PDB file of C-alpha atoms in Angstrom:
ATOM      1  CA  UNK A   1      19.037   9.035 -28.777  1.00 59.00           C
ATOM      2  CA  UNK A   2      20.799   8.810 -25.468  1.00 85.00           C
ATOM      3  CA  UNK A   3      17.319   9.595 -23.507  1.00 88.00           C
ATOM      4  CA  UNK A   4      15.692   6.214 -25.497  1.00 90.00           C
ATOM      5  CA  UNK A   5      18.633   4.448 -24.145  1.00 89.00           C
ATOM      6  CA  UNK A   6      18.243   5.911 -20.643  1.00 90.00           C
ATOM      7  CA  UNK A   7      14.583   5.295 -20.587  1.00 89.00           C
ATOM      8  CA  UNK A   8      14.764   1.907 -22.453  1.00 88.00           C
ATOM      9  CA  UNK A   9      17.403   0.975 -19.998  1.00 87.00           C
ATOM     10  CA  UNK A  10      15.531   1.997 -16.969  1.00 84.00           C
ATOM     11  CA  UNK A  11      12.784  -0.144 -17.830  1.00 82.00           C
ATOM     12  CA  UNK A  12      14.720  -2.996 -18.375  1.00 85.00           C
ATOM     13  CA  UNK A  13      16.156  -3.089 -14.944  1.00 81.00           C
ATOM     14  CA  UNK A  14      13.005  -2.059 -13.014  1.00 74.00           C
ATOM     15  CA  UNK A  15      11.297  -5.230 -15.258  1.00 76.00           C
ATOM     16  CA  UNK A  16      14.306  -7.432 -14.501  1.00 77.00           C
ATOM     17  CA  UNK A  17      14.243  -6.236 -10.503  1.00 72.00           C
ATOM     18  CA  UNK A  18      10.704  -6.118  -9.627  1.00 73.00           C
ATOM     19  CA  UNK A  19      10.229  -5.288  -6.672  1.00 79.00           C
ATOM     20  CA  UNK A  20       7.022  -4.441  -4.698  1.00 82.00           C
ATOM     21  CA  UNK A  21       8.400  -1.660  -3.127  1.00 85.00           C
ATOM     22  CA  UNK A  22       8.886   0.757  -6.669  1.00 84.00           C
ATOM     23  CA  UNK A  23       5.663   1.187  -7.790  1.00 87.00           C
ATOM     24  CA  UNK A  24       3.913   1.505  -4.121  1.00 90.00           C
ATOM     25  CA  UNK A  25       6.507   4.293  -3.753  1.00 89.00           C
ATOM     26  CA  UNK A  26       6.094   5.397  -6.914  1.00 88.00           C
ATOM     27  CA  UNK A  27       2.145   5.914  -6.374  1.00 90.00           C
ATOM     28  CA  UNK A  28       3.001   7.546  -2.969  1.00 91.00           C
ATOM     29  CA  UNK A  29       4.764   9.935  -4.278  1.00 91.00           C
ATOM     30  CA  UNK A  30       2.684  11.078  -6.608  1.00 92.00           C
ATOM     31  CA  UNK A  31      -0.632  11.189  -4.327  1.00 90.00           C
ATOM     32  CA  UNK A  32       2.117  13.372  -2.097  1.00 90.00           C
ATOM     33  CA  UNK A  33       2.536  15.845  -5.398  1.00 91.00           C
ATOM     34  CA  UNK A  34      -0.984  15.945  -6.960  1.00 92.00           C
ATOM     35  CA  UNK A  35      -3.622  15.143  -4.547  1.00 90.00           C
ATOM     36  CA  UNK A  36      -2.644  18.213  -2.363  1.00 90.00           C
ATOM     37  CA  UNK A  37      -2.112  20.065  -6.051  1.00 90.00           C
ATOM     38  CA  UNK A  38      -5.777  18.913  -7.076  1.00 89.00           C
ATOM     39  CA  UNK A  39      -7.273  19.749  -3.564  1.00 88.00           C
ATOM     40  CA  UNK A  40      -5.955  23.401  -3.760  1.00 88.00           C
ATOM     41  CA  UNK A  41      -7.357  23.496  -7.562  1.00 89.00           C
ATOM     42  CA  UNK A  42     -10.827  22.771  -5.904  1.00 86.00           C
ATOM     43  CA  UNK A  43     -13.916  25.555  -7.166  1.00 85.00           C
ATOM     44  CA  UNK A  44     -16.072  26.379  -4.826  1.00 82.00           C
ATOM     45  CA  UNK A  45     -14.322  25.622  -1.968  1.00 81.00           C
ATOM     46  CA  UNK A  46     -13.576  27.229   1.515  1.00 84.00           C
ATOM     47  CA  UNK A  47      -9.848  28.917   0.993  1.00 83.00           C
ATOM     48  CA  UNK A  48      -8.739  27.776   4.866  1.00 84.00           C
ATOM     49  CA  UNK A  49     -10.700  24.152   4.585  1.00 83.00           C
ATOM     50  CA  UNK A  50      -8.572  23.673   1.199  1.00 86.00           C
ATOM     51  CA  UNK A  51      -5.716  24.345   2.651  1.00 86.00           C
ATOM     52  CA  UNK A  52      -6.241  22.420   5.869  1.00 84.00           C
ATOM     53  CA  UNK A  53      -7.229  19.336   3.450  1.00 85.00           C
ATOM     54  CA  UNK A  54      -4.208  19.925   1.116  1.00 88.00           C
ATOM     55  CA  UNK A  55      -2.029  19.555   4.074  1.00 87.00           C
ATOM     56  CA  UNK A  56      -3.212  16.570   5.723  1.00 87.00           C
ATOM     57  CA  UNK A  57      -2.995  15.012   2.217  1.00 89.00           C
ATOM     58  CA  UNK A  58       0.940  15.869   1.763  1.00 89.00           C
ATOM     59  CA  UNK A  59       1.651  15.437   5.526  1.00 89.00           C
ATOM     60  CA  UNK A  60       0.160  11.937   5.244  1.00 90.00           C
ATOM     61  CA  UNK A  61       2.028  11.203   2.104  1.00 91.00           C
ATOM     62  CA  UNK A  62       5.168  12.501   3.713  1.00 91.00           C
ATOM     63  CA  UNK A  63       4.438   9.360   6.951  1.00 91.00           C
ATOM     64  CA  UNK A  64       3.675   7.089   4.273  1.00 93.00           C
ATOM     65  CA  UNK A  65       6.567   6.881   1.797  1.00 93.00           C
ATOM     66  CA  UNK A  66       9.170   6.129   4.624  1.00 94.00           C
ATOM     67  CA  UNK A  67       7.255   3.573   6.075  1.00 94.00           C
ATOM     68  CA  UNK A  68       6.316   1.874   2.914  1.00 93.00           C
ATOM     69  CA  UNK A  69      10.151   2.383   2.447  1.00 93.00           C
ATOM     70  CA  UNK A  70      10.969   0.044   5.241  1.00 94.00           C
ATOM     71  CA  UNK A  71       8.296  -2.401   5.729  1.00 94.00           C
ATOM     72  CA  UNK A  72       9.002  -3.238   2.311  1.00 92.00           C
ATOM     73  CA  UNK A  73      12.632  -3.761   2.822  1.00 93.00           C
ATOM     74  CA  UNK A  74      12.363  -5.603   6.480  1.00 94.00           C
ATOM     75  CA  UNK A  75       9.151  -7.973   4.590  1.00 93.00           C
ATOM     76  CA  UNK A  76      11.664  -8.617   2.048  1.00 92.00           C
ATOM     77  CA  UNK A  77      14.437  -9.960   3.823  1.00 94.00           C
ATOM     78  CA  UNK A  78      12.236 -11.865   6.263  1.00 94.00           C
ATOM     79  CA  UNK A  79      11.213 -13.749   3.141  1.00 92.00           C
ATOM     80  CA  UNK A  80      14.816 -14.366   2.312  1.00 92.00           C
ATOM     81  CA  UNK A  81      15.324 -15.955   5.249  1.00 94.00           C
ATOM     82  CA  UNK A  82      12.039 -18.086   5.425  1.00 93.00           C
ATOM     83  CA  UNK A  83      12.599 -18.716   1.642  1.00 92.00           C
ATOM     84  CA  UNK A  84      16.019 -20.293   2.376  1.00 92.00           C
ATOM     85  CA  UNK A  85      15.017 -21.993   5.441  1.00 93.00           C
ATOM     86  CA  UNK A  86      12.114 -23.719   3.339  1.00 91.00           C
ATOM     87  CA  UNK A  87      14.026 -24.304   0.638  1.00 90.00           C
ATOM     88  CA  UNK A  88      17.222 -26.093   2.755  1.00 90.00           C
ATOM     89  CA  UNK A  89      14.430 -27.776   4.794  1.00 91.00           C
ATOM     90  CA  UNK A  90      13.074 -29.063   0.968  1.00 90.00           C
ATOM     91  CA  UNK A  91      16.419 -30.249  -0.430  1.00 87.00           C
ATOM     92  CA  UNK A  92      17.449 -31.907   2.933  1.00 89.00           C
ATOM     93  CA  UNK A  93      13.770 -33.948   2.326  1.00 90.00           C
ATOM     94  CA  UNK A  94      14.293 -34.427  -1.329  1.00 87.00           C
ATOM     95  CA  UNK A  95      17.821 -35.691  -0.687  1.00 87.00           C
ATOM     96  CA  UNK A  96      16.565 -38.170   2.213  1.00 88.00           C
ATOM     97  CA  UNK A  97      14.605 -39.721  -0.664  1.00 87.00           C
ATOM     98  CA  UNK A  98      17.112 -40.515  -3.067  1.00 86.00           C
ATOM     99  CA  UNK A  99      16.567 -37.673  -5.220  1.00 84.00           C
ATOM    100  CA  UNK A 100      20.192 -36.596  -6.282  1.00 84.00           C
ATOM    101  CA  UNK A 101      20.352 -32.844  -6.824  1.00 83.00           C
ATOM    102  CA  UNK A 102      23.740 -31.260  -8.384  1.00 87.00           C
ATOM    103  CA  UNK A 103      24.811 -27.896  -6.801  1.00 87.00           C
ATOM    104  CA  UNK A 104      23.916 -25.545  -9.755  1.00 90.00           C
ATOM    105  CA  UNK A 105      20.582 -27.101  -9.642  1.00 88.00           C
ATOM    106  CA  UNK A 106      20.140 -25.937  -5.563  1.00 87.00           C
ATOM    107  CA  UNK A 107      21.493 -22.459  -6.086  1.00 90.00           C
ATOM    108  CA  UNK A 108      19.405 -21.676  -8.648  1.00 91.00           C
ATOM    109  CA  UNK A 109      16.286 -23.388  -6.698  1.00 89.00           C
ATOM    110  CA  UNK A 110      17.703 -21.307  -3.688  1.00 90.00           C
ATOM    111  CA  UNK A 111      17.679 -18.300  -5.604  1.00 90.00           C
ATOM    112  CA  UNK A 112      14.587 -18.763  -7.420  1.00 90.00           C
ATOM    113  CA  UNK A 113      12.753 -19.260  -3.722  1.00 91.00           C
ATOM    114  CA  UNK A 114      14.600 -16.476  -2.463  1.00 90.00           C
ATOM    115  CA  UNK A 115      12.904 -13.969  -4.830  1.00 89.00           C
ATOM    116  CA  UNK A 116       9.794 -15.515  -4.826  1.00 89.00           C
ATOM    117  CA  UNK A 117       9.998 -15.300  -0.652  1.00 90.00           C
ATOM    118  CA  UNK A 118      11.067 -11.495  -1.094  1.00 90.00           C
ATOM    119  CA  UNK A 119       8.472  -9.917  -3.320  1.00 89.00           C
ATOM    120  CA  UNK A 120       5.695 -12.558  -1.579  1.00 90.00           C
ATOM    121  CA  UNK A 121       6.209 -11.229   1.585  1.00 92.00           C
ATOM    122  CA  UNK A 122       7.692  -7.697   0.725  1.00 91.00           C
ATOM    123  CA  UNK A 123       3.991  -7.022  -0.555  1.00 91.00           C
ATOM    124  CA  UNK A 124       2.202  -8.662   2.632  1.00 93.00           C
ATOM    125  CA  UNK A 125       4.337  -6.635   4.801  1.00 94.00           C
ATOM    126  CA  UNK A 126       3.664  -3.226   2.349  1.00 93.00           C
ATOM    127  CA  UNK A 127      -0.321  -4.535   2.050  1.00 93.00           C
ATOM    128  CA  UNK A 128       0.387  -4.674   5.785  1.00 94.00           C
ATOM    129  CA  UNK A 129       1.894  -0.753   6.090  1.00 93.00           C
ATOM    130  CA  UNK A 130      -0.829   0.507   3.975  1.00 91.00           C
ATOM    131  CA  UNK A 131      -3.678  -1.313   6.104  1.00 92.00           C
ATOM    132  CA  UNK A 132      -2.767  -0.633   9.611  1.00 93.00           C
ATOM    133  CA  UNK A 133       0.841   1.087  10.303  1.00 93.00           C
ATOM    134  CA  UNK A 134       0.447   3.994   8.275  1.00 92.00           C
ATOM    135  CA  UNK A 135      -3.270   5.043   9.787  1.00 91.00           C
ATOM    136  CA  UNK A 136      -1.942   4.365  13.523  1.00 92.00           C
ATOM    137  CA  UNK A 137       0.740   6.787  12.674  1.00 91.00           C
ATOM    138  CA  UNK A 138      -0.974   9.077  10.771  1.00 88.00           C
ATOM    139  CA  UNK A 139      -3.329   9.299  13.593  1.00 86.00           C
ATOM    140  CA  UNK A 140      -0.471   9.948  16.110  1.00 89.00           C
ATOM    141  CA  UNK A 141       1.834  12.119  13.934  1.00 87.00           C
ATOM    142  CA  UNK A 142      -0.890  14.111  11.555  1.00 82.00           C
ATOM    143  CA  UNK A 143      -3.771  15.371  14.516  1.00 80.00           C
ATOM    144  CA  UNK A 144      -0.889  17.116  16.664  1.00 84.00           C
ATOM    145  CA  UNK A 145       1.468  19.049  13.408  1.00 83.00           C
ATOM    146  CA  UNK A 146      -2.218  19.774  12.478  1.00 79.00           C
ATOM    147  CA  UNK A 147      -2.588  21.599  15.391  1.00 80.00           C
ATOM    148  CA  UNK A 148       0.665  23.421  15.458  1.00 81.00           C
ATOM    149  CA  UNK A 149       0.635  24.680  12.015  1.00 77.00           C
ATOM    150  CA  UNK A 150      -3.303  25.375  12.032  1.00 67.00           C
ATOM    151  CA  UNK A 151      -2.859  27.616  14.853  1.00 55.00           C
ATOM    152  CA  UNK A 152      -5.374  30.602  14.812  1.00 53.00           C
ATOM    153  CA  UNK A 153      -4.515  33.697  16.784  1.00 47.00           C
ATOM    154  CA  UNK A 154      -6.363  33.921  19.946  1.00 53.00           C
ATOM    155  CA  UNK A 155      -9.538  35.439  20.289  1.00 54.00           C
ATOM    156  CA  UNK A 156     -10.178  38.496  22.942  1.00 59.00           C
ATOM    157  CA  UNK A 157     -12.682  36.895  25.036  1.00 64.00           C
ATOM    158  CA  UNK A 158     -16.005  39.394  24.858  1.00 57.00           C
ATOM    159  CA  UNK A 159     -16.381  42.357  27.043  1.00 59.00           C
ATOM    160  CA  UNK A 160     -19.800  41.926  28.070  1.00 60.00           C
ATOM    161  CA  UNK A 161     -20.592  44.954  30.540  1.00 62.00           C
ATOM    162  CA  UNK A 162     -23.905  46.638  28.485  1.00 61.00           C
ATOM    163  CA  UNK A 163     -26.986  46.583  30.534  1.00 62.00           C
ATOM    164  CA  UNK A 164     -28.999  43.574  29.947  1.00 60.00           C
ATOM    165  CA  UNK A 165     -31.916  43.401  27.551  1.00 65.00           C
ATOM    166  CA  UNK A 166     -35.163  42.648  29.587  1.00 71.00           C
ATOM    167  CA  UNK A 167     -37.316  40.067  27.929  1.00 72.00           C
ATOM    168  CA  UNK A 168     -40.737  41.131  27.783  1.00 75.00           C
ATOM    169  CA  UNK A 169     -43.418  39.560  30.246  1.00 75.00           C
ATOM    170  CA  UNK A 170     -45.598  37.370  28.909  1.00 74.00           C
ATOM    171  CA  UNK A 171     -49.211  37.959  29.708  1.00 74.00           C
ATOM    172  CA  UNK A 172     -51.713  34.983  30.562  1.00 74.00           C
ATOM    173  CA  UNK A 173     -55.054  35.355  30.025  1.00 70.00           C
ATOM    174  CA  UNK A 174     -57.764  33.577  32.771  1.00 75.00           C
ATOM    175  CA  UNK A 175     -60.995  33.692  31.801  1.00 77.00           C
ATOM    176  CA  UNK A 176     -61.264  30.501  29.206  1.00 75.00           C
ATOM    177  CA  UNK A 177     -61.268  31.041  25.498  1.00 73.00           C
ATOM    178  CA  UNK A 178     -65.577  29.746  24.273  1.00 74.00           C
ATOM    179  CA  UNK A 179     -65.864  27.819  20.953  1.00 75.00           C
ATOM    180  CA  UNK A 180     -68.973  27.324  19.050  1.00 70.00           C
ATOM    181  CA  UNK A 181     -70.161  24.155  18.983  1.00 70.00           C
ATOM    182  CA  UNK A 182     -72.403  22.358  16.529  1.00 62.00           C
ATOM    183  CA  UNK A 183     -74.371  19.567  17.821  1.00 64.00           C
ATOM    184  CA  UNK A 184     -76.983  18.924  15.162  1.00 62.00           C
ATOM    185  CA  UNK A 185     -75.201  19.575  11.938  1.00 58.00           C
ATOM    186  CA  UNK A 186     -77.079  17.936   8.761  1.00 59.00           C
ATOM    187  CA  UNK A 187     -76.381  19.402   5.098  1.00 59.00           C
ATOM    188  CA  UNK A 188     -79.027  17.041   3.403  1.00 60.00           C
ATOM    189  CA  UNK A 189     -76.907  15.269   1.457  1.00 60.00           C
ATOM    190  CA  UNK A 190     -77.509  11.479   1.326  1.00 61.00           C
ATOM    191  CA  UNK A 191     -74.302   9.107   0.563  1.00 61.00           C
ATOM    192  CA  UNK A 192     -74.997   5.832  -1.318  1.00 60.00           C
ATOM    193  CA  UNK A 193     -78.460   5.747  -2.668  1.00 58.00           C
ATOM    194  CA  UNK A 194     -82.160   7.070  -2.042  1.00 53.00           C
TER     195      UNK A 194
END
């Protein structure tokens, strides 16, 4: 009974917090755990190519779930701050007009804006991570810890000291090669009529 509680608790909150940030991390994690899992599963395949793919699949998972981790927060509370700057700048115009606003009625406009501003631009700046940050640093980090765990041992450069194989002379023949010719050629057949 308690694990019903824990997991209808636990979706309660997550509903009640939404946040962009949980399921992109969510989904990051998992491509981390099963797309290298799936790769490796691969019939067919080259062993060392698997592996190489598998790799660069959790490697690029690994860049990605930190940097979703903070773009999302630092989008976040950029929109808190442009939310409440819009929203003072809004009451300051509302009040300039006569409206009269109690102070209940602005926090929980403030607030309201606030999360709206958060999870609006939390998602730009994680649609933002996904679209350019995280392939500029995948291309920086991935190519070069590529190369240092994909290191093959060095190959013995080839001891070439056997006599050379002489390629056979080619032969040219002068005198020109005679074709028959047929000048008057006529089977007797007529096309088209008598």
């Amino acid at each position: 009974m308690s694990f019903i509680n824990f997991i209808k608790n636990t979706c309660s909150n997550l509903g009640n917090n939404s946040k962009p940030l949980y399921p992109i991390l969510a989904i990051s994690c998992a491509n981390g755990i099963f797309r290298p899992t799936f790769t490796m599963m691969k019939k067919g395949e080259n062993p060392e190519s698997k592996k190489y793919a598998a790799l660069r699949e959790g490697i690029t998972e690994v860049v990605a779930m930190p940097t979703y981790f903070v773009t999302g927060i630092l989008g976040a509370k950029l929109g808190e701050k442009i939310a409440a700057k819009a929203h003072e700048a809004d009451i300051a115009k509302r009040t300039k007009a006569g409206e009269v606003i109690s102070e209940t009625v602005k926090q929980e406009m403030k607030a309201s804006a606030i999360k709206k501003g958060q999870a609006g631009l939390g998602l730009l700046a994680i649609c933002f991570a996904a679209g350019v940050v995280i392939p500029a640093l995948c291309s920086v980090v991935v190519t070069p810890v590529m190369k240092r765990i994909g290191k093959k041992p060095e190959q013995k450069p080839l001891d070439i000291k056997e006599t050379a194989v002489k390629m056979p002379t080619v032969i040219r023949q002068t005198t020109p090669i005679v074709r028959p010719t047929f000048n008057n050629w006529n089977s007797g057949m007529k096309v088209g009529g008598v």
